[in-house]
Each structure stands twice: as structure tokens, then as C-alpha cells.
PDB file of C-alpha atoms and ligand atoms in Angstrom:
ATOM      1  CA  MET A   1     -15.614  13.617  -5.966  1.00 86.00           C
ATOM      2  CA  GLU A   2     -17.661  10.971  -4.248  1.00 89.00           C
ATOM      3  CA  VAL A   3     -16.576   7.825  -2.381  1.00 89.00           C
ATOM      4  CA  ARG A   4     -18.699   4.752  -2.020  1.00 87.00           C
ATOM      5  CA  GLN A   5     -17.672   1.939   0.320  1.00 83.00           C
ATOM      6  CA  LEU A   6     -18.075  -1.571  -1.108  1.00 81.00           C
ATOM      7  CA  PRO A   7     -19.323  -4.158   1.344  1.00 72.00           C
ATOM      8  CA  PHE A   8     -16.362  -5.913   3.038  1.00 62.00           C
ATOM      9  CA  SER A   9     -17.986  -9.337   2.809  1.00 51.00           C
ATOM     10  CA  GLN A  10     -18.271  -8.952  -0.980  1.00 48.00           C
ATOM     11  CA  TYR A  11     -14.666  -9.723  -1.466  1.00 51.00           C
ATOM     12  CA  SER A  12     -13.292 -10.982   1.780  1.00 54.00           C
ATOM     13  CA  ASP A  13     -14.318 -11.354   5.412  1.00 50.00           C
ATOM     14  CA  SER A  14     -10.932  -9.941   6.516  1.00 66.00           C
ATOM     15  CA  HIS A  15     -11.061  -6.589   8.312  1.00 77.00           C
ATOM     16  CA  LEU A  16      -7.643  -5.883   6.783  1.00 87.00           C
ATOM     17  CA  ILE A  17      -9.053  -5.456   3.256  1.00 90.00           C
ATOM     18  CA  ASN A  18     -11.022  -2.452   2.072  1.00 89.00           C
ATOM     19  CA  ARG A  19     -12.437  -1.678  -1.320  1.00 89.00           C
ATOM     20  CA  PHE A  20     -14.134   1.570  -2.247  1.00 92.00           C
ATOM     21  CA  ILE A  21     -15.207   3.368  -5.410  1.00 93.00           C
ATOM     22  CA  ILE A  22     -13.990   6.907  -6.139  1.00 94.00           C
ATOM     23  CA  THR A  23     -16.303   8.643  -8.625  1.00 93.00           C
ATOM     24  CA  GLY A  24     -15.639  11.866 -10.532  1.00 90.00           C
ATOM     25  CA  THR A  25     -11.884  11.613 -10.257  1.00 88.00           C
ATOM     26  CA  GLU A  26      -8.828  11.030 -12.450  1.00 87.00           C
ATOM     27  CA  PRO A  27      -6.473   8.056 -12.438  1.00 90.00           C
ATOM     28  CA  ALA A  28      -3.700  10.553 -11.462  1.00 92.00           C
ATOM     29  CA  PHE A  29      -5.421  11.144  -8.088  1.00 93.00           C
ATOM     30  CA  ALA A  30      -5.817   7.454  -7.388  1.00 94.00           C
ATOM     31  CA  ASN A  31      -2.163   6.858  -8.379  1.00 95.00           C
ATOM     32  CA  ALA A  32      -1.004   9.647  -6.040  1.00 96.00           C
ATOM     33  CA  LEU A  33      -2.888   8.067  -3.188  1.00 96.00           C
ATOM     34  CA  ARG A  34      -1.511   4.623  -4.017  1.00 97.00           C
ATOM     35  CA  ARG A  35       2.098   5.956  -4.130  1.00 97.00           C
ATOM     36  CA  ILE A  36       1.740   7.851  -0.865  1.00 98.00           C
ATOM     37  CA  ILE A  37       0.312   4.710   0.882  1.00 98.00           C
ATOM     38  CA  LEU A  38       3.341   2.759  -0.307  1.00 97.00           C
ATOM     39  CA  ALA A  39       6.060   5.287   0.312  1.00 97.00           C
ATOM     40  CA  GLU A  40       4.971   7.804   2.951  1.00 97.00           C
ATOM     41  CA  VAL A  41       2.491   6.457   5.480  1.00 97.00           C
ATOM     42  CA  PRO A  42       4.788   5.617   8.436  1.00 97.00           C
ATOM     43  CA  THR A  43       4.751   2.423  10.433  1.00 97.00           C
ATOM     44  CA  ILE A  44       6.908   0.923  13.171  1.00 97.00           C
ATOM     45  CA  ALA A  45       9.380  -1.840  12.319  1.00 97.00           C
ATOM     46  CA  ILE A  46      12.499  -3.266  13.972  1.00 97.00           C
ATOM     47  CA  GLU A  47      15.550  -1.351  12.848  1.00 97.00           C
ATOM     48  CA  GLU A  48      18.373  -2.650  15.023  1.00 97.00           C
ATOM     49  CA  VAL A  49      19.002  -6.109  16.543  1.00 97.00           C
ATOM     50  CA  ILE A  50      21.564  -6.833  19.223  1.00 97.00           C
ATOM     51  CA  ILE A  51      22.241 -10.585  19.373  1.00 97.00           C
ATOM     52  CA  ILE A  52      23.239 -11.572  22.878  1.00 97.00           C
ATOM     53  CA  GLU A  53      23.346 -15.356  22.281  1.00 97.00           C
ATOM     54  CA  ASN A  54      22.672 -17.323  19.169  1.00 96.00           C
ATOM     55  CA  THR A  55      23.383 -21.051  19.065  1.00 95.00           C
ATOM     56  CA  LEU A  56      21.142 -21.603  16.058  1.00 93.00           C
ATOM     57  CA  PRO A  57      22.835 -22.633  12.791  1.00 92.00           C
ATOM     58  CA  LEU A  58      21.690 -19.301  11.280  1.00 92.00           C
ATOM     59  CA  PHE A  59      23.604 -16.058  10.787  1.00 93.00           C
ATOM     60  CA  ASP A  60      22.741 -13.159  13.043  1.00 95.00           C
ATOM     61  CA  GLU A  61      22.065 -11.044   9.936  1.00 96.00           C
ATOM     62  CA  TYR A  62      19.502 -13.589   8.687  1.00 95.00           C
ATOM     63  CA  ILE A  63      17.624 -13.456  11.962  1.00 96.00           C
ATOM     64  CA  ALA A  64      17.761  -9.620  12.039  1.00 96.00           C
ATOM     65  CA  HIS A  65      16.406  -9.438   8.534  1.00 96.00           C
ATOM     66  CA  ARG A  66      13.474 -11.692   9.382  1.00 96.00           C
ATOM     67  CA  LEU A  67      12.685  -9.682  12.516  1.00 97.00           C
ATOM     68  CA  GLY A  68      12.681  -6.453  10.539  1.00 97.00           C
ATOM     69  CA  LEU A  69       9.957  -7.768   8.211  1.00 96.00           C
ATOM     70  CA  ILE A  70       7.445  -8.541  11.015  1.00 97.00           C
ATOM     71  CA  PRO A  71       4.616  -5.982  10.879  1.00 97.00           C
ATOM     72  CA  LEU A  72       4.189  -4.340  14.285  1.00 97.00           C
ATOM     73  CA  ASN A  73       1.135  -2.505  15.537  1.00 96.00           C
ATOM     74  CA  SER A  74       1.747   1.100  14.619  1.00 95.00           C
ATOM     75  CA  ASP A  75      -1.537   2.652  15.725  1.00 93.00           C
ATOM     76  CA  ILE A  76       0.301   4.994  18.104  1.00 93.00           C
ATOM     77  CA  ASP A  77       0.279   8.839  17.937  1.00 90.00           C
ATOM     78  CA  ASP A  78       2.794   9.832  20.519  1.00 91.00           C
ATOM     79  CA  LEU A  79       5.989   8.252  19.085  1.00 95.00           C
ATOM     80  CA  ASN A  80       8.171  10.705  17.114  1.00 95.00           C
ATOM     81  CA  MET A  81       9.824   9.965  13.808  1.00 96.00           C
ATOM     82  CA  ILE A  82      13.467   9.554  14.772  1.00 95.00           C
ATOM     83  CA  ASP A  83      14.753  12.163  12.289  1.00 93.00           C
ATOM     84  CA  GLU A  84      12.215  14.681  13.619  1.00 93.00           C
ATOM     85  CA  CYS A  85      12.723  13.940  17.308  1.00 94.00           C
ATOM     86  CA  GLU A  86      13.766  17.133  19.108  1.00 94.00           C
ATOM     87  CA  ASN A  87      14.548  15.259  22.235  1.00 94.00           C
ATOM     88  CA  CYS A  88      17.556  13.356  20.816  1.00 94.00           C
ATOM     89  CA  ASP A  89      18.240  14.966  17.388  1.00 92.00           C
ATOM     90  CA  GLY A  90      17.975  11.610  15.663  1.00 90.00           C
ATOM     91  CA  ALA A  91      20.252   9.666  18.039  1.00 93.00           C
ATOM     92  CA  GLY A  92      17.312   7.494  19.388  1.00 92.00           C
ATOM     93  CA  CYS A  93      15.496   7.924  22.675  1.00 95.00           C
ATOM     94  CA  SER A  94      12.396   6.759  24.479  1.00 94.00           C
ATOM     95  CA  GLN A  95      10.301   9.299  22.555  1.00 95.00           C
ATOM     96  CA  CYS A  96      11.205   7.897  19.145  1.00 96.00           C
ATOM     97  CA  THR A  97      12.191   4.248  19.677  1.00 96.00           C
ATOM     98  CA  ILE A  98      10.735   1.161  21.370  1.00 96.00           C
ATOM     99  CA  GLY A  99      12.823  -1.614  22.825  1.00 97.00           C
ATOM    100  CA  LEU A 100      11.925  -5.277  22.279  1.00 97.00           C
ATOM    101  CA  GLY A 101      13.359  -8.468  23.601  1.00 97.00           C
ATOM    102  CA  LEU A 102      13.276 -12.191  22.700  1.00 97.00           C
ATOM    103  CA  THR A 103      14.506 -15.106  24.752  1.00 96.00           C
ATOM    104  CA  ARG A 104      13.888 -18.686  23.709  1.00 95.00           C
ATOM    105  CA  GLU A 105      15.595 -22.001  24.467  1.00 94.00           C
ATOM    106  CA  SER A 106      14.446 -25.294  23.041  1.00 92.00           C
ATOM    107  CA  GLY A 107      14.403 -28.526  25.127  1.00 89.00           C
ATOM    108  CA  GLN A 108      17.019 -31.260  24.743  1.00 89.00           C
ATOM    109  CA  ASP A 109      14.488 -33.603  23.128  1.00 87.00           C
ATOM    110  CA  ALA A 110      12.391 -31.409  20.906  1.00 86.00           C
ATOM    111  CA  THR A 111      12.651 -28.947  18.011  1.00 90.00           C
ATOM    112  CA  GLU A 112      10.630 -25.785  18.464  1.00 93.00           C
ATOM    113  CA  THR A 113       9.547 -22.784  16.380  1.00 95.00           C
ATOM    114  CA  ILE A 114      10.044 -19.144  17.421  1.00 96.00           C
ATOM    115  CA  TYR A 115       6.999 -17.115  16.564  1.00 96.00           C
ATOM    116  CA  SER A 116       6.393 -13.383  16.390  1.00 96.00           C
ATOM    117  CA  SER A 117       4.415 -13.666  19.654  1.00 96.00           C
ATOM    118  CA  ASP A 118       7.741 -14.387  21.422  1.00 96.00           C
ATOM    119  CA  LEU A 119       8.724 -10.753  20.930  1.00 96.00           C
ATOM    120  CA  GLU A 120       8.134  -8.654  23.973  1.00 95.00           C
ATOM    121  CA  ALA A 121       8.107  -4.842  23.766  1.00 95.00           C
ATOM    122  CA  SER A 122       8.816  -2.256  26.433  1.00 93.00           C
ATOM    123  CA  ASP A 123       5.621  -0.511  25.314  1.00 93.00           C
ATOM    124  CA  PRO A 124       2.559  -2.834  25.447  1.00 93.00           C
ATOM    125  CA  ARG A 125       1.022  -0.950  22.513  1.00 94.00           C
ATOM    126  CA  VAL A 126       3.758  -2.364  20.255  1.00 95.00           C
ATOM    127  CA  TYR A 127       3.192  -5.980  19.330  1.00 96.00           C
ATOM    128  CA  ALA A 128       3.329  -8.229  16.253  1.00 96.00           C
ATOM    129  CA  ALA A 129       0.327  -7.682  14.004  1.00 94.00           C
ATOM    130  CA  SER A 130       0.007 -11.467  13.915  1.00 93.00           C
ATOM    131  CA  ASP A 131       1.148 -13.880  16.664  1.00 94.00           C
ATOM    132  CA  THR A 132       1.761 -16.741  14.333  1.00 94.00           C
ATOM    133  CA  ILE A 133       4.530 -15.493  11.999  1.00 95.00           C
ATOM    134  CA  PRO A 134       7.256 -18.076  12.240  1.00 95.00           C
ATOM    135  CA  ILE A 135      10.662 -16.357  12.733  1.00 94.00           C
ATOM    136  CA  MET A 136      12.740 -19.552  12.631  1.00 93.00           C
ATOM    137  CA  LYS A 137      12.938 -23.156  13.792  1.00 93.00           C
ATOM    138  CA  MET A 138      15.180 -24.251  16.610  1.00 94.00           C
ATOM    139  CA  GLY A 139      16.979 -27.568  16.749  1.00 92.00           C
ATOM    140  CA  LYS A 140      17.289 -29.528  20.038  1.00 92.00           C
ATOM    141  CA  GLY A 141      18.984 -27.637  22.892  1.00 92.00           C
ATOM    142  CA  GLN A 142      19.468 -24.356  21.062  1.00 95.00           C
ATOM    143  CA  ARG A 143      19.208 -20.860  22.456  1.00 95.00           C
ATOM    144  CA  LEU A 144      18.432 -17.385  21.081  1.00 96.00           C
ATOM    145  CA  ILE A 145      18.606 -14.268  23.154  1.00 97.00           C
ATOM    146  CA  LEU A 146      18.372 -10.862  21.551  1.00 97.00           C
ATOM    147  CA  GLU A 147      17.233  -7.285  21.973  1.00 97.00           C
ATOM    148  CA  ALA A 148      15.831  -5.102  19.273  1.00 98.00           C
ATOM    149  CA  ILE A 149      14.974  -1.443  18.650  1.00 97.00           C
ATOM    150  CA  ALA A 150      11.984  -0.494  16.623  1.00 97.00           C
ATOM    151  CA  ARG A 151      11.026   2.919  15.249  1.00 97.00           C
ATOM    152  CA  PHE A 152       8.757   4.663  12.796  1.00 97.00           C
ATOM    153  CA  GLY A 153       9.930   4.840   9.189  1.00 97.00           C
ATOM    154  CA  THR A 154       8.412   5.057   5.726  1.00 97.00           C
ATOM    155  CA  GLY A 155       8.308   2.772   2.682  1.00 97.00           C
ATOM    156  CA  LYS A 156      10.617   5.079   0.713  1.00 96.00           C
ATOM    157  CA  GLU A 157      13.275   4.323   3.213  1.00 96.00           C
ATOM    158  CA  HIS A 158      12.729   0.535   3.357  1.00 97.00           C
ATOM    159  CA  ALA A 159       9.864  -1.713   2.183  1.00 96.00           C
ATOM    160  CA  LYS A 160       9.547  -3.152   5.765  1.00 97.00           C
ATOM    161  CA  PHE A 161       7.897   0.129   6.772  1.00 97.00           C
ATOM    162  CA  GLN A 162       5.107  -0.158   4.158  1.00 97.00           C
ATOM    163  CA  PRO A 163       1.696  -0.472   5.817  1.00 97.00           C
ATOM    164  CA  VAL A 164       0.142  -2.627   3.157  1.00 96.00           C
ATOM    165  CA  SER A 165       0.661  -6.004   1.611  1.00 94.00           C
ATOM    166  CA  SER A 166      -1.092  -4.756  -1.489  1.00 94.00           C
ATOM    167  CA  VAL A 167      -2.662  -1.517  -2.797  1.00 96.00           C
ATOM    168  CA  GLY A 168      -4.002  -0.880  -6.252  1.00 94.00           C
ATOM    169  CA  TYR A 169      -6.860   0.389  -8.332  1.00 94.00           C
ATOM    170  CA  GLN A 170      -8.662  -0.373 -11.526  1.00 93.00           C
ATOM    171  CA  TYR A 171     -11.151   1.463 -13.686  1.00 93.00           C
ATOM    172  CA  MET A 172     -14.833   0.662 -13.235  1.00 93.00           C
ATOM    173  CA  PRO A 173     -15.729  -2.191 -15.656  1.00 94.00           C
ATOM    174  CA  ILE A 174     -18.740  -1.768 -17.904  1.00 95.00           C
ATOM    175  CA  ILE A 175     -19.916  -5.073 -19.373  1.00 95.00           C
ATOM    176  CA  GLU A 176     -22.488  -5.073 -22.142  1.00 94.00           C
ATOM    177  CA  ILE A 177     -24.079  -8.252 -23.475  1.00 93.00           C
ATOM    178  CA  ARG A 178     -25.875  -7.986 -26.821  1.00 91.00           C
ATOM    179  CA  PRO A 179     -29.513  -8.857 -26.244  1.00 90.00           C
ATOM    180  CA  GLY A 180     -30.843 -11.980 -27.950  1.00 87.00           C
ATOM    181  CA  THR A 181     -27.376 -13.461 -28.604  1.00 89.00           C
ATOM    182  CA  LYS A 182     -27.073 -17.227 -28.180  1.00 90.00           C
ATOM    183  CA  PHE A 183     -23.981 -18.161 -26.161  1.00 91.00           C
ATOM    184  CA  THR A 184     -22.231 -21.435 -25.351  1.00 91.00           C
ATOM    185  CA  LYS A 185     -21.198 -22.523 -21.880  1.00 92.00           C
ATOM    186  CA  GLU A 186     -17.542 -22.149 -22.892  1.00 94.00           C
ATOM    187  CA  VAL A 187     -17.987 -18.361 -23.008  1.00 93.00           C
ATOM    188  CA  ALA A 188     -19.249 -18.213 -19.418  1.00 94.00           C
ATOM    189  CA  ASP A 189     -16.471 -20.619 -18.360  1.00 95.00           C
ATOM    190  CA  ALA A 190     -13.842 -18.366 -19.852  1.00 95.00           C
ATOM    191  CA  CYS A 191     -14.391 -15.804 -17.109  1.00 95.00           C
ATOM    192  CA  PRO A 192     -11.795 -16.344 -14.344  1.00 95.00           C
ATOM    193  CA  ARG A 193     -13.891 -14.291 -11.898  1.00 93.00           C
ATOM    194  CA  GLU A 194     -17.074 -16.392 -12.485  1.00 92.00           C
ATOM    195  CA  ILE A 195     -19.090 -13.259 -13.259  1.00 92.00           C
ATOM    196  CA  LEU A 196     -20.821 -14.743 -16.307  1.00 93.00           C
ATOM    197  CA  GLU A 197     -23.626 -17.194 -15.443  1.00 93.00           C
ATOM    198  CA  PHE A 198     -24.742 -19.495 -18.252  1.00 93.00           C
ATOM    199  CA  ASP A 199     -28.518 -20.048 -18.614  1.00 91.00           C
ATOM    200  CA  ASP A 200     -28.758 -23.313 -20.547  1.00 89.00           C
ATOM    201  CA  LYS A 201     -32.515 -22.945 -21.088  1.00 89.00           C
ATOM    202  CA  ASN A 202     -32.140 -19.835 -23.147  1.00 88.00           C
ATOM    203  CA  SER A 203     -28.433 -20.211 -24.068  1.00 90.00           C
ATOM    204  CA  SER A 204     -27.969 -16.746 -22.659  1.00 91.00           C
ATOM    205  CA  ILE A 205     -25.514 -15.233 -20.204  1.00 93.00           C
ATOM    206  CA  ASN A 206     -26.336 -13.228 -17.084  1.00 92.00           C
ATOM    207  CA  LEU A 207     -24.062 -11.077 -15.071  1.00 92.00           C
ATOM    208  CA  SER A 208     -23.434 -11.644 -11.393  1.00 89.00           C
ATOM    209  CA  ASN A 209     -21.420  -9.050  -9.469  1.00 85.00           C
ATOM    210  CA  PRO A 210     -19.743  -7.223 -12.379  1.00 88.00           C
ATOM    211  CA  LEU A 211     -17.597  -5.260  -9.916  1.00 89.00           C
ATOM    212  CA  LYS A 212     -15.393  -8.357  -9.614  1.00 89.00           C
ATOM    213  CA  CYS A 213     -14.409  -7.998 -13.264  1.00 93.00           C
ATOM    214  CA  ASN A 214     -10.660  -7.451 -13.689  1.00 91.00           C
ATOM    215  CA  LEU A 215     -11.029  -6.309 -17.331  1.00 93.00           C
ATOM    216  CA  CYS A 216      -9.037  -9.373 -18.577  1.00 94.00           C
ATOM    217  CA  MET A 217     -11.114  -9.573 -21.832  1.00 95.00           C
ATOM    218  CA  GLU A 218     -11.170 -13.352 -21.850  1.00 95.00           C
ATOM    219  CA  CYS A 219     -14.948 -13.366 -22.435  1.00 94.00           C
ATOM    220  CA  VAL A 220     -14.596 -10.972 -25.396  1.00 95.00           C
ATOM    221  CA  VAL A 221     -12.081 -13.306 -26.997  1.00 94.00           C
ATOM    222  CA  ALA A 222     -14.245 -16.416 -26.347  1.00 93.00           C
ATOM    223  CA  ALA A 223     -17.504 -14.897 -27.545  1.00 91.00           C
ATOM    224  CA  GLU A 224     -18.714 -14.100 -31.074  1.00 89.00           C
ATOM    225  CA  LYS A 225     -17.521 -10.674 -32.244  1.00 89.00           C
ATOM    226  CA  ASP A 226     -19.274  -7.719 -30.536  1.00 90.00           C
ATOM    227  CA  SER A 227     -21.652 -10.019 -28.583  1.00 92.00           C
ATOM    228  CA  ILE A 228     -19.909  -9.032 -25.353  1.00 94.00           C
ATOM    229  CA  ILE A 229     -18.373  -5.589 -24.949  1.00 95.00           C
ATOM    230  CA  VAL A 230     -16.142  -4.781 -21.933  1.00 95.00           C
ATOM    231  CA  ARG A 231     -15.114  -1.181 -21.423  1.00 94.00           C
ATOM    232  CA  GLU A 232     -13.536   0.787 -18.637  1.00 92.00           C
ATOM    233  CA  ASP A 233     -14.885   3.997 -17.124  1.00 91.00           C
ATOM    234  CA  LYS A 234     -11.804   6.053 -16.260  1.00 86.00           C
ATOM    235  CA  ASN A 235     -13.829   8.518 -14.132  1.00 87.00           C
ATOM    236  CA  GLN A 236     -14.810   5.744 -11.663  1.00 92.00           C
ATOM    237  CA  ILE A 237     -12.038   3.977  -9.866  1.00 94.00           C
ATOM    238  CA  ILE A 238     -12.189   0.869  -7.700  1.00 93.00           C
ATOM    239  CA  PHE A 239      -9.511   1.197  -5.060  1.00 94.00           C
ATOM    240  CA  LEU A 240      -8.200  -1.749  -3.073  1.00 93.00           C
ATOM    241  CA  VAL A 241      -6.107  -1.552   0.100  1.00 94.00           C
ATOM    242  CA  GLU A 242      -4.906  -4.573   2.028  1.00 94.00           C
ATOM    243  CA  SER A 243      -3.245  -3.686   5.346  1.00 95.00           C
ATOM    244  CA  ASN A 244      -0.453  -5.936   6.661  1.00 94.00           C
ATOM    245  CA  GLY A 245      -1.917  -5.405  10.138  1.00 93.00           C
ATOM    246  CA  SER A 246       0.336  -2.602  11.265  1.00 95.00           C
ATOM    247  CA  LEU A 247      -2.501   0.008  10.856  1.00 95.00           C
ATOM    248  CA  PRO A 248      -6.246  -0.275  10.507  1.00 93.00           C
ATOM    249  CA  VAL A 249      -7.024  -0.139   6.827  1.00 92.00           C
ATOM    250  CA  GLU A 250      -9.131   3.035   7.078  1.00 91.00           C
ATOM    251  CA  ASN A 251      -6.355   4.846   8.904  1.00 94.00           C
ATOM    252  CA  ILE A 252      -3.907   4.076   6.104  1.00 96.00           C
ATOM    253  CA  VAL A 253      -6.157   5.805   3.573  1.00 95.00           C
ATOM    254  CA  ILE A 254      -6.941   8.758   5.828  1.00 95.00           C
ATOM    255  CA  LYS A 255      -3.232   9.248   6.632  1.00 96.00           C
ATOM    256  CA  ALA A 256      -2.335   9.077   2.933  1.00 97.00           C
ATOM    257  CA  ALA A 257      -5.041  11.651   2.084  1.00 96.00           C
ATOM    258  CA  ASP A 258      -3.734  13.948   4.881  1.00 97.00           C
ATOM    259  CA  ILE A 259      -0.177  13.720   3.486  1.00 97.00           C
ATOM    260  CA  LEU A 260      -1.473  14.497  -0.009  1.00 96.00           C
ATOM    261  CA  HIS A 261      -3.431  17.469   1.371  1.00 96.00           C
ATOM    262  CA  GLY A 262      -0.269  18.740   3.116  1.00 97.00           C
ATOM    263  CA  LYS A 263       1.726  18.482  -0.106  1.00 95.00           C
ATOM    264  CA  ALA A 264      -0.923  20.498  -1.986  1.00 94.00           C
ATOM    265  CA  GLU A 265      -0.861  23.157   0.737  1.00 95.00           C
ATOM    266  CA  ASP A 266       2.952  23.308   0.599  1.00 94.00           C
ATOM    267  CA  PHE A 267       2.810  23.674  -3.156  1.00 93.00           C
ATOM    268  CA  ILE A 268       0.245  26.543  -2.956  1.00 93.00           C
ATOM    269  CA  GLU A 269       2.405  28.297  -0.367  1.00 92.00           C
ATOM    270  CA  SER A 270       5.580  27.905  -2.490  1.00 92.00           C
ATOM    271  CA  LEU A 271       3.682  29.195  -5.501  1.00 90.00           C
ATOM    272  CA  HIS A 272       2.570  32.331  -3.611  1.00 89.00           C
ATOM    273  CA  THR A 273       6.136  32.932  -2.362  1.00 89.00           C
ATOM    274  CA  ALA A 274       7.522  32.454  -5.904  1.00 86.00           C
ATOM    275  CA  SER A 275       5.035  34.901  -7.442  1.00 84.00           C
ATOM    276  CA  GLU A 276       5.664  37.495  -4.659  1.00 85.00           C
ATOM    277  CA  GLU A 277       9.386  37.221  -5.244  1.00 84.00           C
ATOM    278  CA  TYR A 278       8.838  37.593  -8.981  1.00 82.00           C
ATOM    279  CA  GLU A 279       6.838  40.790  -8.412  1.00 81.00           C
ATOM    280  CA  THR A 280       9.219  42.374  -5.933  1.00 85.00           C
ATOM    281  CA  ASP A 281      12.696  41.297  -7.101  1.00 82.00           C
ATOM    282  CA  PRO A 282      13.664  42.823 -10.494  1.00 80.00           C
ATOM    283  CA  LYS A 283      16.948  40.844 -10.688  1.00 80.00           C
ATOM    284  CA  LEU A 284      15.046  37.541 -10.316  1.00 78.00           C
ATOM    285  CA  ARG A 285      12.512  38.715 -12.909  1.00 77.00           C
ATOM    286  CA  SER A 286      15.221  39.465 -15.488  1.00 80.00           C
ATOM    287  CA  LYS A 287      16.882  36.123 -14.734  1.00 78.00           C
ATOM    288  CA  ILE A 288      13.606  34.207 -15.363  1.00 77.00           C
ATOM    289  CA  ILE A 289      12.988  36.188 -18.527  1.00 79.00           C
ATOM    290  CA  SER A 290      16.442  35.376 -19.920  1.00 79.00           C
ATOM    291  CA  PHE A 291      15.845  31.656 -19.054  1.00 78.00           C
ATOM    292  CA  GLU A 292      12.592  31.771 -20.950  1.00 80.00           C
ATOM    293  CA  ARG A 293      14.348  33.328 -23.956  1.00 81.00           C
ATOM    294  CA  ILE A 294      16.963  30.568 -23.981  1.00 81.00           C
ATOM    295  CA  ALA A 295      14.236  27.900 -23.775  1.00 79.00           C
ATOM    296  CA  ILE A 296      12.301  29.447 -26.680  1.00 82.00           C
ATOM    297  CA  GLN A 297      15.508  29.749 -28.729  1.00 81.00           C
ATOM    298  CA  LYS A 298      16.300  26.059 -28.125  1.00 80.00           C
ATOM    299  CA  GLU A 299      12.755  25.064 -29.087  1.00 79.00           C
ATOM    300  CA  ASP A 300      13.074  27.091 -32.370  1.00 80.00           C
ATOM    301  CA  GLU A 301      16.412  25.446 -33.138  1.00 79.00           C
ATOM    302  CA  ASN A 302      14.897  21.997 -32.780  1.00 71.00           C
TER     303      ASN A 302
HETATM  304  S1  SF4 B 401     -13.387  -9.109 -18.774  1.00 95.66           S
HETATM  305 FE1  SF4 B 401     -12.527 -10.946 -17.740  1.00 95.66          FE
HETATM  306  S2  SF4 B 401     -13.243 -10.784 -15.597  1.00 95.66           S
HETATM  307 FE2  SF4 B 401     -14.460  -9.327 -16.838  1.00 95.66          FE
HETATM  308  S3  SF4 B 401     -16.346 -10.486 -17.320  1.00 95.66           S
HETATM  309 FE3  SF4 B 401     -14.896 -10.753 -18.998  1.00 95.66          FE
HETATM  310  S4  SF4 B 401     -13.815 -12.604 -18.584  1.00 95.66           S
HETATM  311 FE4  SF4 B 401     -14.804 -11.972 -16.670  1.00 95.66          FE
HETATM  312 ZN1   ZN B 402      14.318  10.696  20.112  1.00 95.66          ZN
END
């Protein structure tokens, strides 16, 4: 397996987006990585909100829900997962939770907006990934005072813990243009990714940046039969990860690969244990053999 980094500037100047090509792999591997990124890479999010004063015309639950969805910087190694915290057995303590506070009061003459930057954490390493996420608008002379508790969690528990705003992959596109074919400008214009460049001198089409192709097949439909062929190479996968700011994008992929590696090691260990038990426990062996017989019998009946 080989990994090639695509230039960041090719798709976006944002440091939160990363695209790379995995060669010599299977879609199943890319899908496992994608699913682990979504469900198992932990991030910090607000879990509990204690409203001390709320004179806004909004329910406390609504405010708490919005706070929970704010991505918080989670690039911290020394905060325990709450359910694995030996210090408190999951009750919540300073080794597995972070306290945050928010106090805002609008003036008598002006409406104001509460932003994510108004949240103040007890640990300076925890802060909103973006300062400008609007939490809510305040009318004149309104007040909001609250405390919140944040902790690590994973996407399989709640989507607010997902480290990405998007993650996905596609097969490597292979675009072949039949040499000598005369094209019309409409064919080039059919491409939503502007990959096909029309050369009106020769009525030909040139490719610019085929890696941007999303395999939509619009050009194939617009062109004369077999003059453009678009195929996918399933052994080469273009992987896209867009962090929501809670973790650097490279860390997300590395953590997911570590988790996948850990799962493979657990599986190998369980397999060894199972085969040792099979060898040494005659009762278990006869049980498995009778299960196998039942399965074969059922298959024969069907
Ligand atoms: S398949 Fe779609 S994106 Fe790719 S070149 Fe054709 S029209 Fe453009
Ligand atoms: Zn704890």
C-alpha cells in the first residue's frame, strides 16, 4: 500500500481539508477508515449545561443543544475518557471533564449576538475551534449566565463528538478521450467540475486536472458514443477528510489508523485464544463439531 498526498492548494486553501491517494488497497480498507473516523476518533464536546440565569426568549434545552454542537479544540492527550477514568469511575472529575462558563448581558439599547468565543474554559487548551460561531441573539436588556461540562466522547455515542464535517472517498477516475474526435463546446460545458477544456481551433477537448472528476458521467452522456470513456480504478482511492477544527486533519487520520490497527491486533489475539481453546478443550471441540453438523444439515435441507 502506498499513500500520496495531494497538494492542499489544489482543492482548497483551508488547512482543515486533506486529500490523499491510497494505492494498492481495497475499498473495504478505505471504508473501515472512514467509519472509524466518523464513529471512534474521540473529541471533546459540551455534555452538560447548568443554566444559572436565562432571560432570553429561548428554552434552556435549545441553548444547551446549540452549545453541544460547537467543535472544541480536542488536541489534548492527558484527559481521560470518562468511562475509562480510574480516578472517578465515570462520575466525572478534573481528569476526565473540563468546566466552561458563559456570562453575557446585552445593553438596554442594543441587540447583541453571543458567539462561541464567549465560552471560557477552566483549561486554556479547550476553546471553540472557531470564535465566530453564533450561539444566539440577545434582545435588549437580556442576560444569560451558564456553566457547562465538556468531556471526550465518540461519534457512535453522539454526532457532536465527530471530528469531521465530512469524510469520504472515491475511486481514481480514468478519463480517455478518443483521439481525432471532433467535439462541440456543449460537451466540455457538460462537466460540472470544469475538467474538460474546449479547444475551438481543433474542435478537440483537453483534460485539466482529472483528479477533480467525480465520475458523474455527464460528459459521456453529452458526447458521441465511445468518444469519451470514464472508468474507475478500484485499487486507487482518493480519500477526503475535512476536520471541523476539533483536531488537526492529519491527527484524525493517524488516530483512526491506530484504532484500526488495535482492532486487528485484538482480532489476532482472540483468534489465537480460540484456536488454543479448541486444541485443549475436548468438550468445546465436540460442541463446535455438532454446531457444524447442524449448519451443514440445514444447508442440505435448503
Ligand atoms: S465524469 Fe463528470 S466530472 Fe468527470 S470529466 Fe466527465 S463530466 Fe467531468
Ligand atoms: Zn474522572
